[in-house]
Short mmCIF file of C-alpha atoms in Angstrom, two decimals:
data_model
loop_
_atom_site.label_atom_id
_atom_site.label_comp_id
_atom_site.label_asym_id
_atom_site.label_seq_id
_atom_site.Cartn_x
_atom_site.Cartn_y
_atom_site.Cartn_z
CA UNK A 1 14.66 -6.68 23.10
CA UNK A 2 16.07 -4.12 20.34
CA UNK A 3 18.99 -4.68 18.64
CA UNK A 4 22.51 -2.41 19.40
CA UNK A 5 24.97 -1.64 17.02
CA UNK A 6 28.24 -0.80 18.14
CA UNK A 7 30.54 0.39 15.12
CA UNK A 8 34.29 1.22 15.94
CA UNK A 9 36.29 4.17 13.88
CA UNK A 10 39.29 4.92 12.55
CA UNK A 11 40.37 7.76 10.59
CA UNK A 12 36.60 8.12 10.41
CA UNK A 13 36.24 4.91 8.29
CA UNK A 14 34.63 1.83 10.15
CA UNK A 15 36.82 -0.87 11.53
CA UNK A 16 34.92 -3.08 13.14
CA UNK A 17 31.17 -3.62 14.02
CA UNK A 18 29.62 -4.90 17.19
CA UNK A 19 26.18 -6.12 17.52
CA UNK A 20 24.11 -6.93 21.19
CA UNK A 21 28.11 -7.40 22.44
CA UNK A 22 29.03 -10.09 19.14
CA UNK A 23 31.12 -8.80 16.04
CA UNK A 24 29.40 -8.77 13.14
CA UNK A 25 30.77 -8.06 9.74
CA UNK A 26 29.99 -4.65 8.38
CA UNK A 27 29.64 -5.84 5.08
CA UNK A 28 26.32 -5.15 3.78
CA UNK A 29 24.65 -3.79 6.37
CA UNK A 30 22.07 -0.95 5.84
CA UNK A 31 19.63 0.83 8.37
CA UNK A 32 16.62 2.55 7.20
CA UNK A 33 13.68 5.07 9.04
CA UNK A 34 10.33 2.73 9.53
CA UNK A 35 8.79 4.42 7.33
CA UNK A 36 10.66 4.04 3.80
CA UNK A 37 9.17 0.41 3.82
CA UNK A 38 5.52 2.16 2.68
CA UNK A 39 7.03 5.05 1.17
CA UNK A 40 9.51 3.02 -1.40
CA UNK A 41 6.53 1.30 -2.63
CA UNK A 42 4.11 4.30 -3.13
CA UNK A 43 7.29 6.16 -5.00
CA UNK A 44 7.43 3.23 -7.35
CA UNK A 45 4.04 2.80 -7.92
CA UNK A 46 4.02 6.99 -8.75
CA UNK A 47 6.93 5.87 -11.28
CA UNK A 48 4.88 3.07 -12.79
CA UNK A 49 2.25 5.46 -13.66
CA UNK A 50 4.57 7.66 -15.34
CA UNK A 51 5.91 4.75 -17.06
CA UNK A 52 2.28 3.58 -18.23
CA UNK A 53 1.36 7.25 -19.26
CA UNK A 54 4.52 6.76 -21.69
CA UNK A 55 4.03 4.39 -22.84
CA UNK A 56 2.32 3.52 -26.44
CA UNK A 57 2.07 -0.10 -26.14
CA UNK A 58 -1.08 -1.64 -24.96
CA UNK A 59 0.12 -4.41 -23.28
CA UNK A 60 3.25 -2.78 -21.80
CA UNK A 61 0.88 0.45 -20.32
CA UNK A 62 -1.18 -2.78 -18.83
CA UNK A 63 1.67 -4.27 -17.16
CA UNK A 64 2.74 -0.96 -15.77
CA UNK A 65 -0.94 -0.33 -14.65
CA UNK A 66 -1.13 -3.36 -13.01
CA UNK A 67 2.35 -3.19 -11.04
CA UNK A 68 1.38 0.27 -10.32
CA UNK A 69 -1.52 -0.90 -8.16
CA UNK A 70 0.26 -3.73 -7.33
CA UNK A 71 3.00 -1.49 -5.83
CA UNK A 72 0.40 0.61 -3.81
CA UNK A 73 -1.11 -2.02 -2.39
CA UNK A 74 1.87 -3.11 -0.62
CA UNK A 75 2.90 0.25 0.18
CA UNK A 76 -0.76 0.48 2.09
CA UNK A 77 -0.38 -2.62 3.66
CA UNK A 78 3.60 -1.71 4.54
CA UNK A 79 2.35 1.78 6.25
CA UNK A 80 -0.15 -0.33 8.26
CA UNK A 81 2.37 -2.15 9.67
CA UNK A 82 5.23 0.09 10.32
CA UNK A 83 3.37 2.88 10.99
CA UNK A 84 1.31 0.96 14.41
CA UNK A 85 4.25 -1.24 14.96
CA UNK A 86 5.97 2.44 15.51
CA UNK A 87 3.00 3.50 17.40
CA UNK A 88 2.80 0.87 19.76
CA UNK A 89 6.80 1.39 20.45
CA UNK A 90 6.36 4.88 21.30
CA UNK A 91 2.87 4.89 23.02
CA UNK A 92 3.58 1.07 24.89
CA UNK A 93 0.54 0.26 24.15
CA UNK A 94 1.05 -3.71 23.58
CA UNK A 95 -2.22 -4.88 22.01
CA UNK A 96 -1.61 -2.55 19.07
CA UNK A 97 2.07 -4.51 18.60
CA UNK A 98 -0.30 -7.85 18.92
CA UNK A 99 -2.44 -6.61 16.32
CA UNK A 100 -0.25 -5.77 13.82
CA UNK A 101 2.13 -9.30 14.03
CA UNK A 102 -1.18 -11.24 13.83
CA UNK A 103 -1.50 -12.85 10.63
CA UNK A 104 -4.88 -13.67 10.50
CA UNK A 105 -8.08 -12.24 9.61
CA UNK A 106 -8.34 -9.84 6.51
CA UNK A 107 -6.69 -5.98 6.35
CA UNK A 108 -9.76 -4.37 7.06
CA UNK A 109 -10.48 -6.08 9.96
CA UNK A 110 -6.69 -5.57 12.03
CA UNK A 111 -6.78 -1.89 10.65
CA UNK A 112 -10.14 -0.95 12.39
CA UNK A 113 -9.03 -2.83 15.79
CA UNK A 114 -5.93 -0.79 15.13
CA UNK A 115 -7.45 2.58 14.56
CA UNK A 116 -9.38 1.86 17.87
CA UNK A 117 -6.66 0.36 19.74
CA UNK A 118 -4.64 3.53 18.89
CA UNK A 119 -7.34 6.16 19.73
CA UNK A 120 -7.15 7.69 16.14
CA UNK A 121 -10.86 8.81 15.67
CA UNK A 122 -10.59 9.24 11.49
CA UNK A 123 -13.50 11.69 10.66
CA UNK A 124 -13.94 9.30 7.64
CA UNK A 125 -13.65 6.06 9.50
CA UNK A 126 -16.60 4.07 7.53
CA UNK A 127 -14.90 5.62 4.76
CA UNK A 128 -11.86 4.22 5.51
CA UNK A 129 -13.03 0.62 6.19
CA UNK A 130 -15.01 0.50 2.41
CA UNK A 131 -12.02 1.61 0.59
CA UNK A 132 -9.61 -1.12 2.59
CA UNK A 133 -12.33 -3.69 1.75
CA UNK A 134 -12.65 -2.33 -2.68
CA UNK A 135 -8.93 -2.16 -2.54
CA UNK A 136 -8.41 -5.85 -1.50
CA UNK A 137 -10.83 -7.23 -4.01
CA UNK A 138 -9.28 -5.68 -6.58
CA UNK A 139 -6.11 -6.95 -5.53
CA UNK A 140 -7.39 -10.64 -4.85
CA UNK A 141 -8.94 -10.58 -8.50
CA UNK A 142 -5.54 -10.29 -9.94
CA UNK A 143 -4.43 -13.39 -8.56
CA UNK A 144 -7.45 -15.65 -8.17
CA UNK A 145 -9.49 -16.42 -11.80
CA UNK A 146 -13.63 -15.88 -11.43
CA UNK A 147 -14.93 -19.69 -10.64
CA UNK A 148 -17.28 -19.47 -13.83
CA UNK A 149 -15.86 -20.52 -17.13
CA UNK A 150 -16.60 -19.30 -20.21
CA UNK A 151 -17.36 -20.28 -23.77
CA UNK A 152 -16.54 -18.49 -26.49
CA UNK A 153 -17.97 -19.71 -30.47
CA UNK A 154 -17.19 -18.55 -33.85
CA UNK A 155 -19.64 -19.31 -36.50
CA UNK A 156 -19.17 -18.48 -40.25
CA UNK A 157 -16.96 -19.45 -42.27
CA UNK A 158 -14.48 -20.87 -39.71
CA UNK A 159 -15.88 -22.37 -36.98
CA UNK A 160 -14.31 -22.60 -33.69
CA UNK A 161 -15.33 -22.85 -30.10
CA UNK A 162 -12.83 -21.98 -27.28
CA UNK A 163 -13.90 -23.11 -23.48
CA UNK A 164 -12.37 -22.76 -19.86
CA UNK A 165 -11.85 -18.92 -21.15
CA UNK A 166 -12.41 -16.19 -18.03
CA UNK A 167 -12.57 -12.62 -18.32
CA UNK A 168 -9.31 -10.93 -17.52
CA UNK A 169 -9.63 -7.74 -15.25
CA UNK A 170 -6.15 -6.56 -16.75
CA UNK A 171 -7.86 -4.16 -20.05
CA UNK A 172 -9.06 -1.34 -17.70
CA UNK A 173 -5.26 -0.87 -15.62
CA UNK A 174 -4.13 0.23 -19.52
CA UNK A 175 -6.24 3.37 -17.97
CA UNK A 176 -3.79 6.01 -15.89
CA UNK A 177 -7.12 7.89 -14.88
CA UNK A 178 -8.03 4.43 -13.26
CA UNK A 179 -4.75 3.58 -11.99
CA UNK A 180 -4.13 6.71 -10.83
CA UNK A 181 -7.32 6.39 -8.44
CA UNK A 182 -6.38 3.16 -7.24
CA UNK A 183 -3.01 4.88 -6.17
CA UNK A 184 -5.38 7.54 -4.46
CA UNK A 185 -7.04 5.13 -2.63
CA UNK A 186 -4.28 3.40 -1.30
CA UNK A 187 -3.23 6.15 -0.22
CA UNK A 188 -6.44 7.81 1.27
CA UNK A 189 -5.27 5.81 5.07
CA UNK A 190 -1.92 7.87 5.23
CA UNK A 191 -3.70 10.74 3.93
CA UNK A 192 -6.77 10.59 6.55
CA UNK A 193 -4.21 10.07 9.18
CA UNK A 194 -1.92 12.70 8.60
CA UNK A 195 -4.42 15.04 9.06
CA UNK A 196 -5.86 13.37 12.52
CA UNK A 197 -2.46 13.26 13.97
CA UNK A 198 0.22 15.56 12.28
CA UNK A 199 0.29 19.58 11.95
CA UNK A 200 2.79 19.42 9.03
CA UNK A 201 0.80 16.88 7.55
CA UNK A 202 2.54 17.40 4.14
CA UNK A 203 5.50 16.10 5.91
CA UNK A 204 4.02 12.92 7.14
CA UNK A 205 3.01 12.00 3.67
CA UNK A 206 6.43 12.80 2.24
CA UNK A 207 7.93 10.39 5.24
CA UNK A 208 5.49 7.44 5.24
CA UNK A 209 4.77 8.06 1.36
CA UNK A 210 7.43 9.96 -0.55
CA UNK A 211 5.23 11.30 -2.32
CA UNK A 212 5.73 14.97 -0.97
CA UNK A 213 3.15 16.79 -4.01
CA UNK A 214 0.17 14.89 -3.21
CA UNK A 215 -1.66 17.20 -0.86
CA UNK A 216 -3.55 14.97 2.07
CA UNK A 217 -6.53 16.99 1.73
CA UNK A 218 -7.17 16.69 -1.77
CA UNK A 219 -6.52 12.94 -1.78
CA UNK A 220 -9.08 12.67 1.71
CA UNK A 221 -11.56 14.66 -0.58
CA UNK A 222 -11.46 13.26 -3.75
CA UNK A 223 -11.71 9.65 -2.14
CA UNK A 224 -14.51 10.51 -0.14
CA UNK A 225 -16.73 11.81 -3.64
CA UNK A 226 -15.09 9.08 -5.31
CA UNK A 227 -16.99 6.39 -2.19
CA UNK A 228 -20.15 8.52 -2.51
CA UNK A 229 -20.81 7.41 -6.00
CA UNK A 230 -19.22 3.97 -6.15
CA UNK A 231 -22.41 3.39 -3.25
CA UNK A 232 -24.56 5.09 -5.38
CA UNK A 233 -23.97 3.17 -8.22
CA UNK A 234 -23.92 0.06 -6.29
CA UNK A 235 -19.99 -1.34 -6.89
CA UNK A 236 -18.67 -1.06 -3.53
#
């Protein structure tokens, strides 16, 4: 059952709130469109990037690299969400809400029973399904150290040996060309659906996104090549 608000003027300032027939408090309550939960996360992670593009420290431009990402990830995983969970609302079709407020199995996985569930027929489907699968490893490497150690020695003059070292995969989001396609990627879902299911597609990305300059065709493009040779060259 959906919530009702009930809110009671006077002198066209709120008195009193009501909520499913109790009085609730009016104190701190905010209401927000679905779709700002993916689009305030893609808008910061566009700010991140011009923060790391600022920036002239190494280890700051990282950080913001690495939130960036971070920050589009959840903005992906947000527009998944609110975008079927909205779907299934307006359609009624109930495995689609079943889908979505299932918690297991990985990202890919719901997002192709949810594309099929929905009847969206992305042209780049396979596409899709790759990038979803790239983008989660990169996000699980940020959290979860490689299983093999290793050993770094200094000989010379001073020698030292240093063990239970990894290799951090933090250096290359100092990049903005790199962390600016990660951003493209998360966003090549939103992108691939505006075009399947909107006419004003630019509008659709500025609702579900905020980001109303980034033209769904270009990013749906530029992905796509992008795919093409990360198979050739064997890293996705």
């Amino acid at each position: 059952m959906a919530d009702r608000y009930e809110f009671f003027l006077k002198n066209e300032s709120v008195v009193r709130a009501n909520k499913n027939g109790s009085d609730v408090s009016v104190k701190g309550l905010e209401f927000e469109q679905t779709y700002s939960l993916s689009s305030r996360h893609f808008t910061n992670s566009f700010n991140l990037l011009l923060q790391l593009e600022d920036s002239v420290d190494a280890d700051f431009a990282r950080n913001f690299g690495m939130l960036a990402f971070l920050s589009a990830a959840m903005g992906l995983e947000a527009f998944i969400n609110a975008y079927f969970l909205r779907s299934a609302s307006e359609t009624e079709v109930h495995k689609i809400r079943k889908i979505v407020q299932r918690r297991d199995g990985s990202l890919k996985d719901r997002t192709r029973e949810l594309l099929k569930a929905s009847g969206i027929r992305c042209i780049h489907h396979s596409e899709i399904i790759l990038v979803l699968g790239f983008l989660s490893e990169k996000r699980h490497e940020l959290v979860h150290p490689k299983p093999v150690e290793t050993t770094v020695e200094f000989k010379g003059s001073t020698e030292m040996v240093l063990d239970k070292l990894h290799v951090p995969p933090w250096p290359r989001y100092g990049d903005l060309g790199y962390c600016s396609l990660l951003l493209d990627w998360c966003l090549f879902l939103p992108a691939s659906i505006a075009l399947e299911v909107q006419e004003n597609n630019r509008r659709f990305m500025l609702q579900w996104t905020g980001l109303s300059d980034h033209d769904p065709s270009q990013i749906v493009s530029d992905v796509c090549l992008e795919v093409r040779k990360a198979q050739k060259s064997g890293s996705i």
